[in-house]
Amino acid sequence: MPRPDPSPTQLDRDLADLKLLEIAKCYREVLDEAARKGTSMREVLATLIGMEQTVRQQRALERRLREARLPKRKTLADYDFNFPKRIPKAALVHLFDCEFVGRYGGAVLIGPTGTGKTHLLTALGYTACERGYSVRYTRVVDMLNHLTTAQINGRLAKALKTYVRPQVLLLDELGYLPIDKRGADLLFQVVAARYESGSIVLTTNRAFREWGTLFDVDNTLATALIDRLMHHGEALVIKGDSYRMKDKPSDPPSA
């Protein structure tokens, strides 16, 4: 004798136990619609599985975006490639394919203040999340403050995982503030830990030749950082004036 179908209440519990929450929420409506239209059970099953998959993918994306801690959303389409005096557009657009992530590559975006480096970095972060990669965005100064406090309190190993674990680490605004010996050592630990195991994309207003001065005249550490960042990465140089100042008058009004 065939087993009786489970009651709706029991079926709901079984679906919940299997974490098929979207199916549990929608199956009655889908079955009713199928009965009206004479839809086959194969099609019903495909519909329910598709709904479950869509919701899970959306939840996973929302989780990745929360964990990425990105600034306000930016897109590549919103970036004005006509404003900078010089910009490697093809290389930047290719970066958004996210192929570099699989080979643990990366990039350093170099340019003066106001040329849209943070815009591009943020847009790349959203794109990487949408492509299924785990991402973490942080300003360099915020990361070093976090790691310094953790080191003082004996929790450095745990804090380092925050910046080593994600597949893509986005480091913004290197060079705007000087970095002391402790900060330079901590930055090197992050870069070294991710070398050939995770991707880094970094923005800076300092050319590579100035990094020794940035790290308290430590040219050896600067060279070691650049070597690791560039082994599987590329330098993308942007030249131009500040976009934020484009509508400002070039000369002050006369008295």
Coordinates of N, CA and C in Angstrom, one line a residue:
M1 N 0.8 -1.2 0.0 CA 0.0 0.0 0.0 C 0.9 1.2 0.0
P2 N 0.7 2.2 -0.9 CA 1.5 3.4 -0.9 C 1.4 4.2 0.3
R3 N 2.5 4.9 0.6 CA 2.4 5.8 1.8 C 1.5 7.0 1.5
P4 N 0.7 7.4 2.5 CA -0.1 8.6 2.2 C 0.8 9.9 2.1
D5 N 0.3 10.8 1.3 CA 1.0 12.0 1.2 C 1.1 12.7 2.5
P6 N 2.2 13.4 2.8 CA 2.3 14.1 4.0 C 1.3 15.2 4.1
S7 N 0.8 15.6 5.2 CA -0.2 16.7 5.3 C 0.6 18.0 5.1
P8 N -0.1 19.0 4.7 CA 0.6 20.3 4.4 C 1.5 20.7 5.6
T9 N 1.0 20.5 6.8 CA 1.8 20.9 8.0 C 3.1 20.1 8.1
Q10 N 3.0 18.9 7.8 CA 4.2 18.0 7.9 C 5.1 18.4 6.7
L11 N 4.5 18.6 5.6 CA 5.4 19.0 4.4 C 6.1 20.3 4.7
D12 N 5.4 21.2 5.3 CA 6.0 22.5 5.6 C 7.2 22.3 6.5
R13 N 7.0 21.4 7.5 CA 8.1 21.1 8.4 C 9.3 20.5 7.7
D14 N 9.0 19.5 6.8 CA 10.0 18.9 6.1 C 10.8 19.8 5.2
L15 N 10.1 20.7 4.5 CA 10.8 21.7 3.7 C 11.6 22.7 4.5
A16 N 11.1 23.0 5.7 CA 11.9 23.9 6.6 C 13.2 23.2 7.1
D17 N 13.0 21.9 7.4 CA 14.2 21.1 7.8 C 15.3 21.1 6.7
L18 N 14.8 21.0 5.5 CA 15.7 21.0 4.4 C 16.2 22.4 3.9
K19 N 15.7 23.4 4.7 CA 16.0 24.8 4.4 C 15.6 25.2 3.0
L20 N 14.5 24.6 2.5 CA 13.9 25.0 1.2 C 12.8 26.0 1.5
L21 N 13.1 27.2 2.0 CA 12.2 28.1 2.6 C 11.3 28.8 1.6
E22 N 11.9 29.1 0.4 CA 11.1 29.7 -0.6 C 10.1 28.7 -1.2
I23 N 10.5 27.5 -1.4 CA 9.5 26.5 -1.8 C 8.4 26.3 -0.8
A24 N 8.8 26.3 0.5 CA 7.7 26.2 1.5 C 6.7 27.3 1.5
K25 N 7.2 28.5 1.1 CA 6.4 29.7 1.1 C 5.4 29.7 -0.1
C26 N 5.9 29.1 -1.2 CA 5.2 29.3 -2.5 C 4.6 28.1 -3.1
Y27 N 4.8 26.9 -2.5 CA 4.4 25.7 -3.3 C 2.9 25.5 -3.4
R28 N 2.2 26.0 -2.5 CA 0.7 25.9 -2.6 C 0.2 26.7 -3.8
E29 N 0.7 27.9 -3.9 CA 0.3 28.8 -5.0 C 0.7 28.2 -6.3
V30 N 1.9 27.7 -6.4 CA 2.4 27.1 -7.6 C 1.6 25.9 -8.0
L31 N 1.2 25.0 -7.0 CA 0.4 23.8 -7.3 C -1.0 24.2 -7.7
D32 N -1.6 25.2 -7.1 CA -2.9 25.6 -7.5 C -2.9 26.1 -8.9
E33 N -1.9 26.9 -9.3 CA -1.8 27.4 -10.6 C -1.6 26.3 -11.6
A34 N -0.8 25.3 -11.2 CA -0.5 24.2 -12.1 C -1.8 23.4 -12.3
A35 N -2.6 23.2 -11.3 CA -3.8 22.5 -11.4 C -4.8 23.2 -12.4
R36 N -4.8 24.5 -12.3 CA -5.7 25.3 -13.2 C -5.3 25.2 -14.7
K37 N -3.9 25.2 -14.9 CA -3.4 25.2 -16.3 C -3.1 23.8 -16.8
G38 N -3.1 22.8 -15.9 CA -2.8 21.5 -16.4 C -1.3 21.3 -16.6
T39 N -0.5 22.1 -15.8 CA 1.0 22.0 -15.9 C 1.5 20.7 -15.4
S40 N 2.5 20.1 -16.1 CA 3.1 18.8 -15.7 C 3.9 19.0 -14.4
M41 N 4.0 17.9 -13.7 CA 4.8 17.9 -12.4 C 6.2 18.3 -12.6
R42 N 6.8 17.9 -13.8 CA 8.1 18.2 -14.1 C 8.3 19.8 -14.2
E43 N 7.3 20.4 -14.8 CA 7.4 21.9 -14.9 C 7.2 22.5 -13.5
V44 N 6.3 21.9 -12.7 CA 6.1 22.5 -11.4 C 7.4 22.4 -10.6
L45 N 8.1 21.2 -10.7 CA 9.3 21.0 -9.9 C 10.4 22.0 -10.4
A46 N 10.5 22.2 -11.7 CA 11.4 23.2 -12.3 C 11.1 24.6 -11.8
T47 N 9.9 25.0 -11.7 CA 9.5 26.3 -11.3 C 9.9 26.5 -9.8
L48 N 9.6 25.5 -9.0 CA 9.9 25.6 -7.5 C 11.4 25.7 -7.3
I49 N 12.1 24.9 -8.0 CA 13.6 24.9 -7.8 C 14.1 26.2 -8.3
G50 N 13.6 26.7 -9.4 CA 14.1 28.0 -9.9 C 13.8 29.1 -8.9
M51 N 12.7 29.1 -8.3 CA 12.4 30.1 -7.3 C 13.3 30.1 -6.1
E52 N 13.5 28.9 -5.7 CA 14.4 28.7 -4.5 C 15.8 29.1 -4.9
Q53 N 16.3 28.8 -6.1 CA 17.7 29.2 -6.5 C 17.8 30.7 -6.6
T54 N 16.8 31.3 -7.2 CA 16.8 32.8 -7.3 C 16.9 33.5 -6.0
V55 N 16.1 33.1 -5.1 CA 16.1 33.7 -3.7 C 17.4 33.5 -3.0
R56 N 18.0 32.2 -3.1 CA 19.2 32.0 -2.5 C 20.4 32.8 -3.1
Q57 N 20.4 32.9 -4.4 CA 21.4 33.8 -5.0 C 21.3 35.2 -4.6
Q58 N 20.1 35.7 -4.4 CA 19.9 37.1 -4.0 C 20.3 37.3 -2.6
R59 N 20.0 36.3 -1.7 CA 20.4 36.4 -0.3 C 21.9 36.3 -0.2
A60 N 22.6 35.5 -1.0 CA 24.0 35.4 -1.0 C 24.7 36.7 -1.4
L61 N 24.1 37.3 -2.5 CA 24.6 38.6 -2.9 C 24.5 39.6 -1.9
E62 N 23.3 39.7 -1.2 CA 23.1 40.7 -0.1 C 24.1 40.5 1.0
R63 N 24.4 39.2 1.3 CA 25.4 38.9 2.4 C 26.8 39.4 1.9
R64 N 27.2 39.1 0.7 CA 28.5 39.5 0.2 C 28.6 41.0 0.2
L65 N 27.6 41.7 -0.1 CA 27.6 43.2 -0.1 C 27.7 43.7 1.3
R66 N 27.0 43.1 2.2 CA 27.1 43.5 3.6 C 28.6 43.4 4.1
E67 N 29.1 42.2 3.8 CA 30.5 41.9 4.3 C 31.5 42.7 3.6
A68 N 31.2 43.2 2.4 CA 32.2 44.0 1.7 C 32.4 45.4 2.3
R69 N 31.4 45.9 2.9 CA 31.4 47.2 3.5 C 31.8 48.3 2.5
L70 N 31.2 48.2 1.3 CA 31.5 49.2 0.3 C 30.9 50.5 0.5
P71 N 31.5 51.6 0.0 CA 30.8 52.9 0.1 C 29.5 52.9 -0.8
K72 N 28.9 54.1 -0.9 CA 27.7 54.2 -1.7 C 28.0 53.7 -3.1
R73 N 27.0 53.0 -3.7 CA 27.2 52.3 -4.9 C 27.6 53.2 -6.1
K74 N 28.6 52.7 -6.8 CA 29.1 53.4 -8.0 C 29.1 52.3 -9.1
T75 N 29.1 52.8 -10.4 CA 29.1 51.9 -11.5 C 30.2 52.3 -12.5
L76 N 30.7 51.4 -13.3 CA 31.6 51.7 -14.3 C 31.0 52.6 -15.3
A77 N 29.7 52.4 -15.6 CA 29.0 53.2 -16.6 C 28.9 54.7 -16.2
D78 N 28.9 54.9 -14.9 CA 28.8 56.3 -14.4 C 30.1 57.1 -14.5
Y79 N 31.2 56.3 -14.7 CA 32.5 57.0 -14.7 C 32.8 57.8 -16.0
D80 N 33.2 59.0 -15.9 CA 33.4 59.8 -17.1 C 34.9 59.6 -17.6
F81 N 35.0 58.8 -18.5 CA 36.4 58.5 -19.1 C 36.9 59.7 -19.9
N82 N 36.1 60.6 -20.2 CA 36.5 61.8 -21.0 C 37.2 62.8 -20.2
F83 N 37.0 62.8 -18.9 CA 37.5 63.9 -18.0 C 39.0 63.8 -17.8
P84 N 39.6 62.6 -17.4 CA 41.0 62.6 -17.1 C 41.8 62.9 -18.4
K85 N 43.0 63.5 -18.2 CA 43.8 63.8 -19.3 C 44.4 62.6 -19.9
R86 N 44.6 61.6 -19.1 CA 45.2 60.3 -19.6 C 44.6 59.2 -18.7
I87 N 44.1 58.1 -19.3 CA 43.6 57.0 -18.5 C 43.6 55.7 -19.4
P88 N 44.1 54.6 -18.8 CA 44.2 53.4 -19.6 C 42.8 52.7 -19.6
K89 N 41.9 53.2 -20.4 CA 40.5 52.8 -20.4 C 40.4 51.3 -20.7
A90 N 41.0 50.8 -21.7 CA 40.9 49.4 -22.0 C 41.3 48.5 -20.9
A91 N 42.4 48.8 -20.2 CA 42.9 48.0 -19.1 C 41.9 48.1 -17.9
L92 N 41.3 49.2 -17.7 CA 40.4 49.4 -16.6 C 39.1 48.6 -16.9
V93 N 38.6 48.7 -18.1 CA 37.4 48.0 -18.4 C 37.6 46.5 -18.3
H94 N 38.8 46.0 -18.7 CA 39.1 44.6 -18.7 C 39.2 44.2 -17.2
L95 N 39.6 45.1 -16.3 CA 39.7 44.7 -14.9 C 38.3 44.3 -14.4
F96 N 37.3 44.9 -14.9 CA 35.9 44.6 -14.5 C 35.4 43.2 -15.0
D97 N 36.2 42.5 -15.8 CA 35.8 41.2 -16.1 C 36.1 40.2 -14.9
C98 N 36.9 40.7 -14.0 CA 37.3 40.0 -12.7 C 38.1 38.7 -13.0
E99 N 38.7 38.6 -14.2 CA 39.5 37.4 -14.5 C 40.7 37.4 -13.6
F100 N 41.2 38.5 -13.1 CA 42.4 38.6 -12.2 C 42.2 37.8 -10.9
V101 N 40.9 37.7 -10.5 CA 40.7 37.1 -9.2 C 41.1 35.6 -9.2
G102 N 40.8 34.9 -10.3 CA 41.1 33.5 -10.3 C 42.6 33.2 -10.3
R103 N 43.4 34.2 -10.8 CA 44.8 34.0 -10.8 C 45.5 34.8 -9.7
Y104 N 44.8 35.2 -8.7 CA 45.3 36.0 -7.6 C 46.1 37.2 -8.1
G105 N 45.6 37.8 -9.1 CA 46.2 39.1 -9.6 C 45.6 40.3 -8.9
G106 N 45.9 41.4 -9.5 CA 45.4 42.7 -8.9 C 45.8 43.9 -9.7
A107 N 45.7 45.0 -9.1 CA 46.1 46.3 -9.8 C 46.3 47.4 -8.8
V108 N 47.1 48.3 -9.2 CA 47.3 49.6 -8.4 C 46.9 50.7 -9.2
L109 N 45.9 51.4 -8.8 CA 45.4 52.6 -9.5 C 46.1 53.8 -8.9
I110 N 46.9 54.5 -9.8 CA 47.7 55.6 -9.4 C 47.3 56.9 -10.0
G111 N 47.0 57.9 -9.2 CA 46.6 59.2 -9.8 C 46.4 60.2 -8.8
P112 N 46.3 61.5 -9.2 CA 46.1 62.5 -8.2 C 44.7 62.5 -7.6
T113 N 44.5 63.3 -6.6 CA 43.2 63.4 -5.9 C 42.1 63.9 -6.9
G114 N 41.0 63.2 -6.8 CA 39.8 63.7 -7.6 C 39.7 63.1 -9.0
T115 N 40.5 62.2 -9.4 CA 40.5 61.6 -10.7 C 39.6 60.3 -10.8
G116 N 38.9 60.0 -9.7 CA 37.9 58.9 -9.7 C 38.4 57.6 -9.3
K117 N 39.5 57.5 -8.6 CA 40.1 56.2 -8.3 C 39.1 55.5 -7.3
T118 N 38.6 56.2 -6.3 CA 37.7 55.5 -5.4 C 36.4 55.1 -6.1
H119 N 35.9 55.9 -7.0 CA 34.7 55.6 -7.8 C 35.0 54.2 -8.5
L120 N 36.1 54.1 -9.2 CA 36.4 52.9 -9.9 C 36.6 51.7 -8.9
L121 N 37.2 51.9 -7.8 CA 37.4 50.8 -6.8 C 36.1 50.4 -6.3
T122 N 35.2 51.3 -6.0 CA 33.9 50.9 -5.4 C 33.1 50.2 -6.5
A123 N 33.1 50.7 -7.7 CA 32.3 50.0 -8.8 C 32.9 48.6 -9.0
L124 N 34.2 48.4 -8.9 CA 34.8 47.1 -9.1 C 34.3 46.2 -7.9
G125 N 34.2 46.7 -6.7 CA 33.8 45.9 -5.6 C 32.4 45.4 -5.8
Y126 N 31.5 46.2 -6.3 CA 30.1 45.8 -6.5 C 30.0 44.7 -7.6
T127 N 30.8 45.0 -8.7 CA 30.9 44.0 -9.8 C 31.4 42.7 -9.3
A128 N 32.5 42.6 -8.5 CA 33.0 41.4 -8.0 C 32.0 40.7 -7.1
C129 N 31.3 41.4 -6.3 CA 30.2 40.8 -5.4 C 29.2 40.1 -6.3
E130 N 28.8 40.8 -7.3 CA 27.7 40.3 -8.2 C 28.2 39.1 -9.0
R131 N 29.5 39.0 -9.2 CA 30.0 37.8 -9.9 C 30.3 36.6 -8.9
G132 N 30.0 36.8 -7.7 CA 30.1 35.7 -6.7 C 31.3 35.7 -5.8
Y133 N 32.1 36.7 -5.9 CA 33.4 36.8 -5.1 C 33.2 37.5 -3.8
S134 N 33.9 37.0 -2.8 CA 33.9 37.7 -1.5 C 34.8 38.9 -1.6
V135 N 34.4 40.0 -1.0 CA 35.1 41.2 -1.2 C 35.2 41.9 0.2
R136 N 36.3 42.7 0.4 CA 36.3 43.6 1.5 C 37.0 44.9 1.1
Y137 N 36.3 46.0 1.3 CA 36.7 47.3 1.0 C 37.2 48.0 2.3
T138 N 38.3 48.7 2.3 CA 38.7 49.6 3.4 C 39.6 50.6 3.0
R139 N 39.6 51.8 3.6 CA 40.6 52.7 3.5 C 41.9 52.2 4.2
V140 N 43.0 52.5 3.6 CA 44.3 51.9 4.2 C 44.4 52.4 5.7
V141 N 44.1 53.7 5.9 CA 44.3 54.2 7.3 C 43.4 53.5 8.3
D142 N 42.1 53.2 7.9 CA 41.2 52.5 8.7 C 41.7 51.1 9.0
M143 N 42.2 50.4 8.0 CA 42.7 49.0 8.2 C 43.9 49.1 9.2
L144 N 44.8 50.0 9.0 CA 46.0 50.0 9.9 C 45.6 50.4 11.3
N145 N 44.6 51.3 11.5 CA 44.2 51.6 12.9 C 43.6 50.4 13.5
H146 N 42.8 49.7 12.8 CA 42.2 48.4 13.3 C 43.2 47.4 13.7
L147 N 44.2 47.2 12.8 CA 45.2 46.2 13.1 C 46.2 46.7 14.2
T148 N 46.4 47.9 14.3 CA 47.3 48.4 15.4 C 46.6 48.2 16.7
T149 N 45.3 48.6 16.8 CA 44.6 48.3 18.1 C 44.6 46.9 18.4
A150 N 44.3 46.0 17.4 CA 44.3 44.6 17.7 C 45.7 44.1 18.1
Q151 N 46.7 44.6 17.6 CA 48.1 44.1 18.0 C 48.4 44.5 19.4
I152 N 48.0 45.7 19.8 CA 48.2 46.2 21.1 C 47.4 45.4 22.1
N153 N 46.2 44.9 21.7 CA 45.4 44.1 22.6 C 45.6 42.6 22.5
G154 N 46.6 42.2 21.7 CA 46.9 40.8 21.6 C 45.9 40.0 20.7
R155 N 45.3 40.7 19.8 CA 44.3 40.0 18.9 C 44.6 40.2 17.4
L156 N 45.9 40.3 17.1 CA 46.3 40.6 15.7 C 45.9 39.5 14.8
A157 N 46.2 38.3 15.2 CA 46.0 37.1 14.3 C 44.5 37.1 13.8
K158 N 43.6 37.3 14.8 CA 42.2 37.3 14.4 C 41.8 38.5 13.5
A159 N 42.4 39.7 13.8 CA 42.1 40.8 13.0 C 42.6 40.7 11.6
L160 N 43.8 40.1 11.4 CA 44.4 39.9 10.1 C 43.4 39.1 9.2
K161 N 42.7 38.1 9.8 CA 41.8 37.3 9.0 C 40.8 38.1 8.2
T162 N 40.4 39.2 8.8 CA 39.4 40.1 8.2 C 39.8 40.5 6.8
Y163 N 41.2 40.8 6.7 CA 41.7 41.3 5.4 C 42.4 40.2 4.6
V164 N 42.6 39.1 5.1 CA 43.3 38.0 4.4 C 42.2 37.0 3.8
R165 N 41.1 36.8 4.4 CA 40.2 35.8 4.0 C 39.4 36.1 2.7
P166 N 38.9 37.4 2.5 CA 38.2 37.6 1.3 C 39.0 37.4 0.0
Q167 N 38.3 37.0 -1.1 CA 39.0 36.8 -2.3 C 39.5 38.0 -3.0
V168 N 38.8 39.2 -2.7 CA 39.3 40.4 -3.3 C 39.3 41.5 -2.1
L169 N 40.5 42.0 -1.9 CA 40.7 43.1 -0.9 C 40.9 44.4 -1.7
L170 N 40.1 45.4 -1.4 CA 40.1 46.7 -2.0 C 40.7 47.7 -1.0
L171 N 41.9 48.2 -1.2 CA 42.6 49.1 -0.3 C 42.6 50.5 -0.9
D172 N 41.9 51.5 -0.3 CA 41.7 52.8 -0.8 C 42.6 53.8 -0.1
E173 N 43.1 54.8 -0.9 CA 43.7 56.0 -0.4 C 45.1 55.8 0.3
L174 N 45.9 54.9 -0.2 CA 47.3 54.8 0.3 C 48.0 56.1 -0.1
G175 N 48.7 56.7 0.8 CA 49.5 57.9 0.5 C 49.0 59.2 1.0
Y176 N 47.7 59.2 1.4 CA 47.2 60.5 1.8 C 47.6 60.9 3.2
L177 N 48.0 59.9 4.0 CA 48.6 60.2 5.4 C 49.9 59.3 5.5
P178 N 50.8 59.9 6.2 CA 52.1 59.1 6.4 C 51.8 57.9 7.3
I179 N 52.7 56.9 7.0 CA 52.5 55.6 7.7 C 53.8 55.3 8.5
D180 N 53.6 55.1 9.8 CA 54.8 54.9 10.7 C 55.3 53.4 10.5
K181 N 56.4 53.1 11.3 CA 57.0 51.8 11.1 C 56.0 50.7 11.5
R182 N 55.2 50.8 12.5 CA 54.3 49.8 12.9 C 53.3 49.6 11.7
G183 N 52.7 50.7 11.3 CA 51.7 50.6 10.2 C 52.3 50.0 8.9
A184 N 53.5 50.4 8.6 CA 54.1 49.8 7.4 C 54.3 48.3 7.5
D185 N 54.7 47.9 8.7 CA 54.9 46.4 8.9 C 53.6 45.7 8.9
L186 N 52.5 46.3 9.4 CA 51.2 45.6 9.3 C 50.7 45.6 7.9
L187 N 50.9 46.6 7.1 CA 50.5 46.6 5.7 C 51.2 45.5 5.0
F188 N 52.5 45.4 5.3 CA 53.3 44.3 4.6 C 52.8 42.9 5.0
Q189 N 52.4 42.8 6.2 CA 51.8 41.5 6.7 C 50.6 41.1 5.9
V190 N 49.7 42.1 5.6 CA 48.5 41.8 4.9 C 48.9 41.5 3.4
V191 N 49.7 42.3 2.8 CA 50.1 42.0 1.4 C 50.8 40.7 1.3
A192 N 51.7 40.4 2.2 CA 52.5 39.1 2.1 C 51.6 37.9 2.3
A193 N 50.6 38.1 3.2 CA 49.7 36.9 3.5 C 48.8 36.7 2.3
R194 N 48.5 37.7 1.5 CA 47.6 37.5 0.4 C 48.4 37.2 -0.9
Y195 N 49.7 37.3 -0.9 CA 50.5 37.0 -2.1 C 50.3 35.6 -2.6
E196 N 49.8 35.5 -3.9 CA 49.5 34.3 -4.6 C 48.4 33.5 -3.8
S197 N 47.6 34.1 -3.1 CA 46.5 33.4 -2.4 C 45.2 34.3 -2.4
G198 N 45.3 35.5 -2.8 CA 44.1 36.4 -2.9 C 44.5 37.7 -3.7
S199 N 43.5 38.4 -4.1 CA 43.7 39.6 -5.0 C 43.6 40.8 -4.2
I200 N 44.5 41.8 -4.6 CA 44.4 43.1 -4.0 C 44.3 44.2 -5.1
V201 N 43.4 45.1 -5.0 CA 43.3 46.3 -5.8 C 43.5 47.5 -4.9
L202 N 44.4 48.3 -5.2 CA 44.8 49.4 -4.3 C 44.8 50.8 -5.1
T203 N 44.3 51.8 -4.4 CA 44.4 53.1 -5.0 C 45.4 54.0 -4.2
T204 N 46.1 54.8 -4.9 CA 47.1 55.7 -4.3 C 47.3 57.0 -5.1
N205 N 47.7 58.0 -4.4 CA 48.1 59.3 -5.1 C 49.6 59.4 -5.2
R206 N 50.3 58.4 -4.9 CA 51.8 58.4 -4.9 C 52.4 57.5 -5.9
A207 N 53.3 58.0 -6.8 CA 54.0 57.1 -7.7 C 54.9 56.1 -6.9
F208 N 55.2 55.0 -7.5 CA 56.0 54.0 -6.8 C 57.3 54.6 -6.2
R209 N 57.9 55.5 -7.0 CA 59.2 56.1 -6.5 C 59.1 56.8 -5.2
E210 N 57.9 57.2 -4.8 CA 57.6 58.0 -3.6 C 57.3 57.1 -2.4
W211 N 57.1 55.8 -2.6 CA 56.7 54.9 -1.5 C 57.7 54.8 -0.4
G212 N 58.9 54.9 -0.7 CA 59.9 54.8 0.4 C 59.7 55.9 1.4
T213 N 59.5 57.1 0.9 CA 59.2 58.3 1.7 C 58.0 58.1 2.5
L214 N 56.9 57.5 1.9 CA 55.7 57.3 2.6 C 55.8 56.3 3.8
F215 N 56.7 55.3 3.6 CA 56.9 54.4 4.7 C 58.1 54.7 5.6
D216 N 58.2 56.0 6.0 CA 59.2 56.4 6.9 C 60.6 56.1 6.4
V217 N 60.8 56.5 5.1 CA 62.1 56.3 4.4 C 62.6 54.8 4.5
D218 N 61.6 53.9 4.4 CA 62.0 52.5 4.4 C 61.9 52.0 2.9
N219 N 62.9 52.2 2.2 CA 62.9 51.8 0.7 C 62.9 50.3 0.6
T220 N 63.4 49.5 1.5 CA 63.4 48.1 1.4 C 62.0 47.5 1.5
L221 N 61.2 48.0 2.5 CA 59.9 47.6 2.6 C 59.0 48.0 1.5
A222 N 59.2 49.2 1.0 CA 58.5 49.7 -0.2 C 58.7 48.9 -1.4
T223 N 60.0 48.5 -1.6 CA 60.3 47.6 -2.7 C 59.7 46.3 -2.6
A224 N 59.6 45.7 -1.4 CA 59.1 44.4 -1.2 C 57.5 44.4 -1.4
L225 N 56.9 45.5 -1.0 CA 55.4 45.7 -1.2 C 55.1 45.7 -2.7
I226 N 55.9 46.6 -3.4 CA 55.6 46.8 -4.9 C 55.9 45.5 -5.6
D227 N 56.9 44.8 -5.2 CA 57.3 43.5 -5.9 C 56.1 42.5 -5.8
R228 N 55.5 42.4 -4.6 CA 54.4 41.5 -4.5 C 53.2 41.9 -5.2
L229 N 52.9 43.2 -5.1 CA 51.7 43.7 -5.7 C 51.8 43.6 -7.3
M230 N 53.0 43.8 -7.8 CA 53.1 43.9 -9.3 C 53.4 42.5 -9.9
H231 N 53.8 41.5 -9.1 CA 54.2 40.2 -9.7 C 53.0 39.7 -10.5
H232 N 51.8 39.7 -10.0 CA 50.6 39.3 -10.8 C 49.7 40.4 -11.0
G233 N 50.2 41.6 -10.9 CA 49.3 42.8 -11.0 C 49.8 43.8 -12.1
E234 N 49.1 44.9 -12.2 CA 49.5 45.9 -13.1 C 49.2 47.3 -12.5
A235 N 50.0 48.2 -12.9 CA 49.9 49.6 -12.5 C 49.0 50.4 -13.6
L236 N 48.0 51.0 -13.1 CA 47.1 51.8 -14.0 C 47.2 53.2 -13.6
V237 N 47.8 54.0 -14.4 CA 48.1 55.4 -14.1 C 47.0 56.3 -14.7
I238 N 46.4 57.1 -13.9 CA 45.4 58.1 -14.3 C 46.0 59.5 -14.1
K239 N 45.9 60.4 -15.1 CA 46.4 61.7 -15.0 C 45.3 62.7 -15.3
G240 N 45.3 63.8 -14.5 CA 44.3 64.8 -14.8 C 44.1 65.6 -13.5
D241 N 43.1 66.5 -13.6 CA 42.7 67.4 -12.5 C 41.6 66.8 -11.7
S242 N 41.3 67.4 -10.6 CA 40.2 66.9 -9.8 C 38.8 67.2 -10.4
Y243 N 38.1 66.1 -10.5 CA 36.7 66.2 -11.1 C 35.8 67.1 -10.2
R244 N 36.1 67.0 -8.9 CA 35.3 67.8 -8.0 C 35.5 69.3 -8.1
M245 N 36.6 69.7 -8.7 CA 36.9 71.1 -8.9 C 36.6 71.6 -10.3
K246 N 36.0 70.7 -11.2 CA 35.9 71.1 -12.6 C 34.9 72.3 -12.8
D247 N 34.0 72.5 -11.9 CA 33.1 73.6 -12.1 C 33.5 74.9 -11.3
K248 N 34.6 74.8 -10.6 CA 35.1 75.9 -9.9 C 35.8 76.9 -10.8
P249 N 35.6 78.2 -10.6 CA 36.4 79.2 -11.4 C 37.9 79.0 -11.2
S250 N 38.6 79.2 -12.3 CA 40.1 79.0 -12.3 C 40.8 80.1 -11.5
D251 N 40.2 81.3 -11.6 CA 40.8 82.4 -10.9 C 39.8 83.0 -9.8
P252 N 40.3 83.4 -8.7 CA 39.4 84.0 -7.7 C 38.8 85.3 -8.2
P253 N 37.6 85.6 -7.8 CA 37.0 86.8 -8.2 C 37.8 88.0 -7.7
S254 N 37.8 89.1 -8.6 CA 38.5 90.3 -8.2 C 37.8 91.0 -7.1
A255 N 38.5 91.7 -6.3 CA 37.9 92.5 -5.2 C 37.1 93.6 -5.7

